[in-house]
């Protein structure tokens, strides 16, 4: 399974959330905001500063520290 | 007693818009998450019945993560609301329904208001309301709160639910075999007399590791039951760090099952207007300069429209009222002291504050445009790097932006921050954000000394406020509130065309507060100071021998190193602690008394130099917050200690800032 941290995905790339390795409460919060296992995400912006992710047609900005800990399965 | 309806929903799903539409109230609405932090109540009539409706803060979940989640959860659990209207953003239905699943688990009587269906339509999202309603087992009513559509139907659905018993048993969310078994085990041991909450909900919460629920359970079981409970709890909850996440997955699976046949969205790939705008506004290099440019444009426009176009309007009105009032008092042969009170206290003091209303109207209309467009969340985004450099995160900037209006809601907005450190710092640095009440002070001095560079001076003061806030953020986060930088996580709402109604409402929010203060606090302060300026009897009014003069002279030497060691300035700063507009009101009054008909502007030109004007402005920007803000700091931090701390440390910083400006300016030969 090709799992990459969200920060290493390029703009426009799609993938599914495989695992989040952040702290207990941050992981939980991300799950509740819809980044649960298998959620489809698309990278809208990833250069400097927080990564912007498209999630079910909405946009969420994630700090780089957090984005690094979100592992994305890029195999479709 | 009237029936109670609670409004619950995700941040920025339109709850407050719906609340305003239902009740005819005028609460602040913004296109960014976290505008409502307080519980608000209002009434509306449906048929013959008057219903009370409570607007709760926007939340993603009914866990126990942040203050606002607890507020919402406790209120629903208390059994007070007869019905819960769950506002669901139709354009983001899956995430919104996650909260719905939890409401249903709690056994609440729920009506779903499927809001913003017009926007969903224009984004080609097709929604089958009937199918949604059947699968959720609750009424679903499509609404467009901003256009007042679907409100009657929504009220009807809510009222018809009121008479019915809750349908707890019908709703059963499965988390998969293994978790369901654990839930069932736990459910048995918490299903006891003393515990009033739905046992299944309690069991799920316990598996989610909810400590509040655990304490509640332990507090309400008898010792026999407690022993029984602990045994089972340890057994089922052991080795299960992933259990809470599996439960979230379970809820989303349910949501997916609900929406799979009822919602269809077009495959993505088309660049929306929001995407194109964000390419520019959140650009890695231009994002921050653009934010600065936008703010500068706001001030430039404020001066162009507010001062040059409308400036004379209210000033003329105040002058006219002043003359009419004096004429009237003359005609009824009122005593001299009353005429002096009217001319110097009311017109010179309160009136001077009112003259700045056109600028404040324009400024807050422009800020309202930005807010309603969805730009403010981008401002937090582009500030994240800067905030991170001082040990904070971008979201901490949101309460600071709110502080531009008034520090009281600014301090309260810090509630949306989950991290205690972020929250405390956001509260303590909030007063450095230049609030609306300080604007008259800036404007009076700008008119006297920098009439050509108004926007620049004002912009610089705002920027200085931000810089000092950031600097103090750095100091606080490396001394009193150490800890890791918390994660930045913020939803970026789609850009929307601002509606006139919202822009006007947000402007009125600020202006009405301003007017209310002018009529209360400022009025009282000015009246009190007027009395002090005329006592003891026989003394020359507004002279250094009056009580006011003596008090001022006592404080004044403190400010000598900053260049404005005159007693009038000292009294002005002192009264500004009651409310910031009182600084100008006081100066207006004490100078109006010196000589008949003297204008505040020319009086300031006589008492200050451009350099001391600048140091005075820096002082007013930074020094001790007003009492309303201090009281809010006390309330929000839960301790008077922090309010006292805020009062003194801001004073010290204001003083140092003012002295620096004056001394450096003098060395540079500007004095």
XYZ file of C-alpha atoms in Angstrom:
747
model
C 0.000 0.000 0.000
C 1.484 3.331 -1.009
C 0.961 5.511 2.020
C 2.410 8.987 2.021
C 2.197 11.803 4.510
C -0.200 14.489 3.299
C 2.664 16.989 3.114
C 4.379 15.012 0.369
C 1.362 14.981 -1.904
C 1.382 17.476 -4.720
C -1.380 19.899 -5.513
C -4.213 18.155 -7.303
C -3.424 14.672 -5.997
C -6.202 12.479 -4.623
C -6.061 9.821 -1.949
C -7.786 8.197 0.989
C -7.004 8.697 4.639
C -5.194 5.561 5.841
C -4.051 6.483 9.310
C -3.463 9.551 11.451
C -0.510 9.377 13.786
C -1.050 12.626 15.659
C -1.814 12.934 19.361
C -4.918 11.408 20.814
C -7.178 14.445 20.810
C -5.908 15.922 17.528
C -6.475 12.613 15.763
C -9.934 12.394 17.201
C -10.774 15.930 16.127
C -9.591 15.235 12.570
C -11.680 12.084 12.462
C -14.725 13.983 13.636
C -14.179 16.699 11.041
C -14.459 13.985 8.437
C -10.871 12.803 7.991
C -11.888 9.345 9.119
C -10.474 6.119 7.716
C -11.069 5.915 3.994
C -12.178 9.537 3.535
C -11.422 10.847 0.050
C -9.180 13.921 0.066
C -7.693 16.103 -2.643
C -4.764 18.462 -2.116
C -5.792 21.986 -3.080
C -2.642 23.784 -1.987
C 0.596 22.516 -0.589
C 3.574 24.810 -0.746
C 4.338 26.882 2.289
C 2.183 27.244 5.349
C -0.793 25.051 6.151
C -1.908 22.511 3.560
C -5.360 23.141 2.122
C -7.312 19.971 1.534
C -10.575 19.427 -0.282
C -12.837 17.088 1.651
C -16.281 16.259 0.268
C -16.434 19.540 -1.597
C -15.268 21.676 1.327
C -11.894 23.081 2.146
C -9.973 22.605 5.356
C -6.590 24.104 6.205
C -4.267 21.875 8.214
C -1.033 23.018 9.826
C 2.027 21.311 8.368
C 2.805 19.508 11.622
C -0.614 17.947 11.535
C -0.574 17.271 7.786
C 2.704 15.396 8.176
C 1.034 12.949 10.523
C -1.840 12.180 8.200
C -0.992 9.194 6.046
C -2.742 9.027 2.709
C -3.230 5.999 0.528
C -2.758 7.237 -3.012
C -3.631 4.015 -4.826
C -7.011 4.348 -6.432
C -43.930 28.240 30.380
C -43.103 28.480 26.712
C -41.604 25.519 24.924
C -37.907 25.586 24.187
C -36.224 24.839 20.879
C -32.445 24.476 20.698
C -30.538 25.311 17.507
C -27.564 23.013 17.057
C -25.176 22.653 14.146
C -21.632 22.811 12.822
C -19.723 26.100 12.782
C -20.733 28.323 9.884
C -23.794 26.305 8.864
C -26.157 29.266 9.197
C -27.561 28.773 12.687
C -27.410 32.421 13.616
C -28.923 33.444 10.283
C -31.775 31.041 10.973
C -32.082 32.321 14.532
C -32.297 35.912 13.288
C -34.801 34.962 10.597
C -37.042 33.153 13.078
C -36.916 35.642 15.917
C -36.428 38.899 14.057
C -33.333 39.472 16.186
C -30.204 41.060 14.868
C -27.284 39.001 15.971
C -23.883 39.191 14.402
C -23.466 36.799 11.483
C -20.218 36.080 9.683
C -19.021 33.765 6.957
C -16.352 32.131 9.108
C -16.419 29.550 11.846
C -16.833 30.546 15.455
C -18.834 33.763 15.334
C -21.320 32.615 17.974
C -19.662 31.691 21.249
C -22.444 32.492 23.638
C -25.793 30.908 24.012
C -28.424 33.343 22.713
C -32.125 33.301 23.378
C -35.054 34.700 21.464
C -38.771 34.276 21.009
C -40.945 33.615 18.035
C -44.587 33.049 17.454
C -46.005 30.080 15.628
C -49.775 30.018 15.418
C -50.958 30.806 18.918
C -47.855 29.564 20.595
C -44.845 31.611 21.663
C -41.699 29.523 21.447
C -38.315 30.195 22.982
C -35.396 29.452 20.743
C -31.805 29.049 21.924
C -28.886 29.494 19.522
C -25.928 27.375 20.628
C -22.314 27.760 19.498
C -21.313 25.884 16.354
C -19.767 22.504 17.098
C -18.513 19.518 15.133
C -19.258 16.955 17.773
C -20.880 16.512 21.153
C -17.697 15.366 22.804
C -15.994 17.256 25.548
C -13.210 18.870 23.555
C -13.837 22.558 23.955
C -15.904 24.850 26.118
C -18.556 25.367 23.431
C -19.064 21.651 22.914
C -19.649 21.254 26.624
C -22.108 24.142 26.670
C -24.142 22.621 23.849
C -24.004 19.107 25.230
C -24.980 20.057 28.763
C -27.892 22.062 27.481
C -29.263 19.217 25.391
C -28.690 16.678 28.170
C -30.406 18.886 30.713
C -33.689 18.032 29.037
C -34.587 21.707 28.853
C -35.124 21.864 25.095
C -38.363 20.276 23.970
C -37.080 19.954 20.433
C -33.664 20.301 18.827
C -33.467 21.898 15.405
C -30.305 20.540 13.873
C -29.104 22.930 11.177
C -27.337 21.004 8.443
C -25.333 22.690 5.698
C -26.665 21.070 2.535
C -23.386 21.668 0.704
C -21.426 19.711 3.295
C -23.981 17.205 4.345
C -21.826 14.232 5.429
C -19.776 16.145 7.980
C -22.870 17.901 9.295
C -24.785 14.664 9.703
C -22.003 13.334 11.917
C -23.289 15.663 14.619
C -26.840 14.577 13.843
C -25.981 10.961 14.630
C -24.856 12.019 18.081
C -28.022 14.020 18.706
C -30.050 10.975 17.780
C -27.964 8.773 20.069
C -28.673 11.146 22.913
C -32.350 10.537 22.394
C -33.081 14.153 21.512
C -36.185 14.964 19.501
C -34.626 16.271 16.330
C -35.820 18.180 13.285
C -33.196 18.605 10.583
C -33.158 21.980 8.845
C -31.400 21.244 5.587
C -30.035 24.737 5.108
C -28.509 26.521 2.093
C -30.280 24.229 -0.352
C -30.037 27.038 -2.903
C -26.263 26.931 -2.757
C -26.315 23.154 -2.987
C -28.483 23.496 -6.091
C -26.162 25.935 -7.743
C -23.292 23.549 -7.029
C -25.307 20.798 -8.706
C -25.662 18.741 -5.544
C -28.934 16.856 -5.729
C -30.708 16.077 -2.485
C -33.593 13.744 -1.857
C -35.167 15.126 1.294
C -37.729 12.321 1.588
C -35.087 9.617 1.466
C -32.933 11.474 4.002
C -35.856 11.801 6.355
C -36.787 8.125 6.071
C -33.260 6.920 6.673
C -32.613 9.218 9.595
C -36.056 8.646 11.051
C -36.593 12.351 11.688
C -38.307 15.162 9.771
C -36.026 16.937 7.288
C -37.078 20.401 6.116
C -35.223 22.192 3.304
C -34.512 25.838 4.180
C -32.691 28.912 2.915
C -32.365 30.916 6.114
C -30.811 33.927 4.406
C -33.877 34.239 2.147
C -36.331 33.214 4.854
C -37.412 30.148 2.902
C -38.827 27.064 4.585
C -39.188 28.717 7.988
C -42.929 28.074 8.342
C -42.508 24.408 7.472
C -39.596 24.125 9.897
C -41.562 25.634 12.770
C -44.505 23.417 11.927
C -42.331 20.300 12.015
C -40.754 21.335 15.308
C -44.078 22.071 16.977
C -45.669 18.837 15.844
C -42.777 16.887 17.385
C -43.247 18.521 20.760
C -46.245 16.517 21.802
C -44.669 13.208 20.900
C -42.630 10.991 23.161
C -38.991 10.623 22.161
C -38.339 7.762 19.825
C -35.231 6.448 21.490
C -35.777 2.815 20.714
C -36.206 3.247 16.967
C -32.760 4.612 16.398
C -29.994 2.104 16.547
C -26.611 2.802 15.114
C -24.382 -0.205 14.699
C -20.649 0.118 15.230
C -19.861 -3.362 14.066
C -20.189 -6.602 15.952
C -17.315 -6.314 18.391
C -18.085 -2.752 19.513
C -21.815 -3.400 19.638
C -21.179 -6.279 22.030
C -19.127 -4.021 24.280
C -21.802 -1.353 24.183
C -24.410 -3.929 25.177
C -22.286 -5.134 28.113
C -21.758 -1.635 29.416
C -25.338 -0.652 28.790
C -26.472 -3.301 31.261
C -24.367 -2.004 34.143
C -25.201 1.662 33.626
C -28.910 1.050 33.180
C -29.736 1.914 36.757
C -32.165 4.075 38.707
C -29.741 6.891 39.515
C -28.665 7.629 35.956
C -31.153 9.620 33.928
C -29.363 9.644 30.575
C -30.012 7.108 27.814
C -27.933 4.067 28.837
C -26.842 3.298 25.308
C -25.510 6.824 24.844
C -23.671 6.606 28.166
C -22.149 3.274 27.144
C -20.908 4.629 23.800
C -19.469 7.735 25.471
C -17.624 5.577 27.958
C -16.079 3.553 25.163
C -15.054 6.831 23.556
C -13.092 7.577 26.716
C -15.240 10.521 27.766
C -14.039 11.461 31.231
C -16.939 13.760 32.038
C -19.394 10.958 31.441
C -17.238 8.574 33.436
C -17.248 10.907 36.432
C -20.979 11.419 36.068
C -21.562 7.679 36.053
C -19.294 7.043 39.010
C -21.014 9.789 40.935
C -24.488 8.409 40.492
C -24.030 4.690 41.088
C -24.450 2.990 44.445
C -21.369 1.246 45.808
C -22.628 -2.167 44.760
C -23.404 -0.928 41.245
C -20.105 0.907 41.078
C -18.121 -2.225 41.779
C -20.067 -4.075 39.133
C -19.569 -1.224 36.667
C -15.821 -0.947 37.218
C -15.312 -4.631 36.593
C -17.168 -4.546 33.280
C -15.702 -1.208 32.236
C -12.125 -2.398 32.680
C -12.901 -5.551 30.806
C -14.463 -3.966 27.718
C -12.418 -0.799 27.500
C -9.025 -2.451 27.980
C -6.463 -2.461 25.125
C -8.581 -0.198 23.039
C -6.768 3.000 22.208
C -8.304 2.835 18.734
C -11.812 2.343 20.041
C -12.776 6.040 19.972
C -11.663 6.276 16.336
C -13.529 3.135 15.386
C -16.632 4.673 16.873
C -16.165 7.801 14.741
C -15.736 5.534 11.709
C -18.929 3.746 12.687
C -20.882 6.997 12.752
C -19.506 8.004 9.373
C -20.441 4.602 7.990
C -23.985 5.266 9.127
C -23.892 8.731 7.568
C -22.600 7.254 4.349
C -25.432 4.725 4.315
C -27.915 7.556 4.831
C -26.513 9.781 2.110
C -25.440 7.225 -0.487
C -28.816 7.107 -2.140
C -30.138 10.513 -1.070
C -27.272 12.804 -2.069
C -25.470 13.095 -5.351
C -22.649 15.508 -5.947
C -20.907 16.131 -9.257
C -17.406 14.758 -9.544
C -14.893 17.433 -8.735
C -12.384 18.850 -11.106
C -13.973 22.132 -12.069
C -12.157 25.105 -10.623
C -14.670 27.081 -8.636
C -14.500 30.804 -8.113
C -13.404 30.086 -4.544
C -10.446 28.056 -5.814
C -9.388 30.802 -8.169
C -9.654 33.479 -5.495
C -7.737 31.338 -3.031
C -4.901 30.862 -5.492
C -4.276 34.567 -5.107
C -5.418 35.389 -1.586
C -3.626 32.516 0.134
C -0.592 32.667 -2.127
C 2.625 31.745 -0.380
C 4.292 35.098 -0.999
C 1.486 37.487 -1.796
C -0.999 36.277 0.798
C 0.317 38.312 3.690
C 1.092 41.524 1.754
C -2.381 41.295 0.217
C -3.912 41.089 3.683
C -2.010 44.239 4.657
C -3.051 45.930 1.429
C -6.714 45.045 1.959
C -6.638 46.471 5.479
C -4.921 49.606 4.254
C -7.531 50.022 1.535
C -10.217 49.689 4.214
C -8.762 52.616 6.165
C -8.201 54.691 3.054
C -11.828 54.201 2.027
C -12.994 54.881 5.561
C -11.384 58.290 5.463
C -12.438 59.037 1.913
C -16.089 58.174 2.510
C -16.470 58.736 6.234
C -14.521 61.923 6.627
C -14.465 63.736 3.340
C -17.949 62.762 2.259
C -19.974 62.454 5.448
C -17.652 63.979 8.041
C -19.367 67.339 8.359
C -22.816 65.821 8.652
C -22.943 64.768 12.264
C -20.550 67.490 13.393
C -22.950 70.068 11.950
C -25.833 68.308 13.662
C -24.102 68.328 17.034
C -23.272 72.013 16.671
C -26.865 72.786 15.721
C -28.239 70.862 18.709
C -25.712 72.605 20.967
C -26.810 76.064 19.857
C -30.489 75.184 20.059
C -30.017 73.760 23.539
C -28.143 76.832 24.735
C -30.808 79.113 23.244
C -33.514 77.158 24.999
C -31.699 77.297 28.336
C -31.202 81.053 27.923
C -34.883 81.576 27.195
C -36.008 79.725 30.318
C -33.334 81.633 32.272
C -31.655 78.454 33.395
C -28.869 78.889 35.931
C -25.355 79.370 34.587
C -24.126 76.056 35.882
C -26.755 74.223 33.860
C -25.784 76.094 30.702
C -22.147 75.294 31.310
C -22.983 71.637 31.909
C -24.941 71.491 28.659
C -22.287 73.251 26.599
C -19.158 71.671 28.018
C -20.376 68.372 29.436
C -23.020 67.285 26.966
C -22.014 68.972 23.746
C -18.273 69.249 24.394
C -18.028 65.763 25.900
C -20.690 63.389 24.638
C -21.266 65.336 21.403
C -17.606 65.183 20.424
C -17.735 61.401 20.562
C -20.829 61.286 18.369
C -19.110 63.333 15.648
C -17.009 60.325 14.739
C -19.951 58.112 13.935
C -19.765 58.440 10.123
C -16.252 57.004 10.098
C -17.210 54.186 12.376
C -20.219 53.370 10.217
C -18.064 53.171 7.095
C -15.249 51.237 8.759
C -17.549 48.548 10.092
C -19.479 48.281 6.865
C -16.205 47.546 5.102
C -15.134 45.089 7.780
C -18.594 43.484 7.495
C -18.068 43.077 3.732
C -14.788 41.263 4.368
C -16.295 39.140 7.069
C -19.382 38.152 5.133
C -17.336 37.321 2.047
C -15.401 34.585 3.833
C -12.069 36.389 3.673
C -11.422 36.449 7.424
C -10.677 32.719 7.594
C -8.029 33.363 4.908
C -6.531 36.093 7.044
C -6.081 33.525 9.819
C -4.566 31.196 7.237
C -1.966 33.651 5.967
C -1.132 34.640 9.541
C -0.382 31.061 10.600
C 3.342 31.254 9.786
C 3.694 34.541 11.626
C 1.724 33.292 14.610
C 3.770 30.097 14.655
C 6.962 32.132 14.894
C 5.734 33.540 18.195
C 4.623 30.194 19.589
C 0.948 30.445 18.647
C -1.134 29.151 15.758
C -3.120 30.842 13.029
C -6.494 30.232 14.599
C -5.436 32.366 17.560
C -5.644 35.272 15.138
C -9.431 34.941 14.886
C -10.228 36.269 18.385
C -7.760 39.043 17.620
C -9.687 40.019 14.478
C -12.898 40.013 16.514
C -11.079 42.363 18.913
C -10.876 44.957 16.125
C -14.581 45.496 16.718
C -14.573 45.332 20.484
C -12.285 43.517 22.885
C -15.192 42.100 24.891
C -16.377 39.688 22.159
C -12.711 39.306 21.183
C -11.852 37.904 24.586
C -14.953 35.704 24.483
C -14.089 34.389 21.019
C -10.982 32.799 22.544
C -13.353 30.086 23.762
C -13.191 28.410 20.373
C -9.507 27.637 20.973
C -9.140 24.151 22.353
C -5.712 24.574 23.846
C -5.543 26.269 27.249
C -2.275 27.999 26.424
C -3.595 29.465 23.159
C -6.720 30.562 24.925
C -5.028 32.358 27.801
C -2.611 34.151 25.513
C -5.351 35.116 23.058
C -7.269 36.631 25.975
C -4.334 38.527 27.420
C -3.111 40.007 24.130
C -6.570 40.842 22.817
C -6.709 44.382 24.274
C -3.745 45.417 22.102
C -6.022 45.041 19.121
C -7.306 48.446 18.291
C -11.017 48.427 19.109
C -13.757 50.653 17.734
C -13.938 52.775 20.863
C -10.367 53.967 20.352
C -11.145 55.264 16.884
C -12.483 58.673 18.047
C -9.195 59.281 19.856
C -7.202 58.546 16.725
C -9.498 60.644 14.601
C -9.376 63.670 16.889
C -5.575 63.673 16.882
C -5.377 62.913 13.168
C -7.645 65.883 12.455
C -5.421 68.103 14.605
C -1.989 66.972 13.451
C -2.019 64.602 10.483
C -5.021 65.542 8.348
C -3.244 64.492 5.154
C -1.979 61.115 6.378
C -5.086 59.907 8.190
C -5.306 56.421 6.698
C -1.575 55.866 7.099
C -1.548 56.860 10.770
C -4.543 54.715 11.507
C -3.178 51.741 9.590
C 0.140 52.104 11.443
C -1.632 52.091 14.791
C -3.517 48.931 13.872
C -0.312 47.278 12.693
C 1.519 48.400 15.830
C -1.267 46.863 17.903
C -0.869 43.562 16.055
C 2.920 43.659 16.430
C 2.761 44.344 20.150
C 0.156 41.585 20.532
C 2.480 39.177 18.699
C 5.483 40.260 20.731
C 3.612 39.772 23.985
C 2.332 36.454 22.635
C 5.961 35.432 22.231
C 6.855 36.623 25.724
C 3.861 34.911 27.329
C 4.340 31.657 25.437
C 7.946 31.432 26.513
C 7.368 32.388 30.136
C 3.981 31.990 31.782
C 2.364 29.654 29.273
C 4.961 27.267 27.971
C 3.881 24.372 25.838
C 3.959 23.005 22.344
C 2.549 25.002 19.487
C -0.873 23.534 18.904
C -2.082 22.377 15.553
C -3.735 24.643 13.057
C -7.022 23.252 11.835
C -9.536 25.550 10.248
C -12.300 25.235 7.752
C -12.122 27.673 4.855
C -15.705 28.559 3.951
C -16.582 29.207 0.325
C -16.538 32.859 -0.707
C -20.000 34.331 -0.868
C -21.349 37.598 -2.149
C -21.935 39.599 1.029
C -25.568 40.396 1.654
C -26.605 43.952 2.409
C -28.588 42.718 5.378
C -25.565 41.109 7.035
C -23.246 43.995 6.293
C -25.693 46.494 7.744
C -26.377 44.282 10.724
C -22.717 43.878 11.589
C -22.170 47.601 11.215
C -25.142 48.273 13.470
C -23.773 45.793 15.993
C -20.731 47.993 16.469
C -22.382 51.368 16.041
C -25.233 50.610 18.423
C -22.733 49.561 21.072
C -20.941 52.823 20.465
C -24.156 54.831 20.794
C -25.191 52.904 23.883
C -21.879 53.668 25.551
C -22.151 57.322 24.587
C -25.549 57.438 26.280
C -24.487 55.586 29.426
C -20.852 55.207 30.472
C -19.583 58.289 28.638
C -22.512 60.341 29.869
C -21.889 59.322 33.473
C -18.134 59.825 33.262
C -18.515 63.228 31.676
C -21.110 64.327 34.237
C -18.928 63.148 37.086
C -15.857 64.863 35.721
C -17.829 68.035 35.098
C -18.784 68.148 38.766
C -15.202 67.504 39.819
C -13.999 70.262 37.533
C -16.213 72.861 39.197
C -15.430 71.927 42.803
C -14.471 73.090 45.355
C -16.947 75.990 45.093
C -15.466 79.248 43.926
C -12.573 77.711 42.064
C -12.074 78.581 38.412
C -13.814 75.802 36.383
C -11.361 73.516 34.558
C -8.514 75.204 36.353
C -5.615 73.339 37.882
C -7.078 74.168 41.308
C -10.300 72.207 40.766
C -10.511 68.695 42.187
C -10.210 67.362 38.656
C -7.151 69.501 38.030
C -5.543 68.359 41.239
C -6.162 64.693 40.528
C -4.785 65.178 37.050
C -1.739 67.055 38.308
C -1.079 64.220 40.712
C -0.950 61.631 37.914
C 0.533 63.850 35.212
C 4.236 63.569 36.194
C 4.113 59.845 35.342
C 3.582 60.837 31.728
C 6.204 63.583 31.583
C 8.833 61.227 30.067
C 6.329 60.505 27.284
C 5.958 64.200 26.574
C 2.351 64.739 27.640
C 2.690 65.513 31.317
C -0.263 67.919 31.380
C -3.110 67.258 33.762
C -5.797 67.220 31.056
C -4.154 64.329 29.232
C -3.738 62.445 32.521
C -7.424 62.869 33.368
C -8.361 61.793 29.844
C -6.349 58.587 30.086
C -7.724 57.911 33.527
C -11.342 58.263 32.440
C -10.578 56.137 29.367
C -10.438 53.122 31.631
C -14.214 53.463 32.045
C -14.598 53.367 28.254
C -12.097 54.396 25.620
C -14.311 56.996 23.978
C -14.236 58.828 27.310
C -10.677 59.943 26.511
C -11.935 62.173 23.721
C -15.086 63.121 25.619
C -12.970 64.249 28.570
C -10.515 66.168 26.453
C -13.407 67.765 24.598
C -14.978 68.858 27.861
C -11.931 70.137 29.712
C -10.779 72.114 26.711
C -14.255 73.394 25.876
C -14.390 74.965 29.311
C -11.149 76.870 28.975
C -12.438 79.321 26.483
C -15.871 79.854 25.030
C -16.395 78.015 21.761
C -12.926 76.567 21.453
C -12.744 73.595 19.133
C -11.241 70.341 20.348
C -8.936 70.263 17.333
C -7.397 73.682 17.994
C -7.182 72.946 21.713
C -5.229 69.793 20.952
C -2.939 71.748 18.652
C -2.222 74.049 21.551
C -1.560 71.335 24.107
C 0.285 68.733 22.016
C 2.972 68.678 19.347
C 2.868 66.182 16.482
C 5.396 64.081 18.394
C 3.560 64.094 21.714
C 0.352 63.432 19.800
C 1.962 60.278 18.436
C 3.214 59.156 21.833
C -0.236 59.825 23.295
C -1.828 57.734 20.526
C 0.552 54.866 21.218
C -0.346 55.112 24.893
C -4.086 55.004 24.198
C -3.617 52.096 21.800
C -1.805 49.927 24.316
C -2.622 50.925 27.868
C -5.049 49.384 30.386
C -8.185 47.903 28.788
C -11.592 49.338 29.644
C -13.502 47.954 32.638
C -15.894 45.973 30.436
C -12.943 44.138 28.899
C -11.312 43.602 32.286
C -14.552 42.155 33.636
C -14.747 39.818 30.641
C -11.140 38.717 31.162
C -12.007 37.930 34.745
C -15.031 35.939 33.711
C -13.342 34.040 30.897
C -10.190 33.150 32.809
C -12.189 32.443 35.938
C -9.861 34.534 38.027
C -9.586 38.188 39.053
C -5.841 37.698 39.106
C -5.615 37.783 35.308
C -7.775 40.883 35.039
C -5.485 42.696 37.464
C -2.468 41.354 35.622
C -3.895 42.595 32.317
C -4.624 46.054 33.739
C -1.084 46.557 35.008
C 1.024 44.899 32.355
C -0.794 46.714 29.529
C -0.326 49.990 31.343
C 3.395 49.313 31.650
C 3.641 48.402 27.960
C 1.659 51.454 26.891
C 3.880 53.671 28.996
C 7.102 52.153 27.679
C 5.778 52.462 24.109
C 4.800 56.109 24.549
C 8.112 57.005 26.221
C 10.039 55.237 23.464
C 8.186 57.134 20.754
C 8.745 60.478 22.463
C 12.387 59.973 23.429
C 13.454 58.458 20.121
C 11.529 61.147 18.295
C 13.281 63.817 20.320
C 16.696 62.371 19.628
C 15.831 62.347 15.943
C 14.938 65.992 16.325
C 11.231 65.578 15.619
C 10.148 67.212 18.855
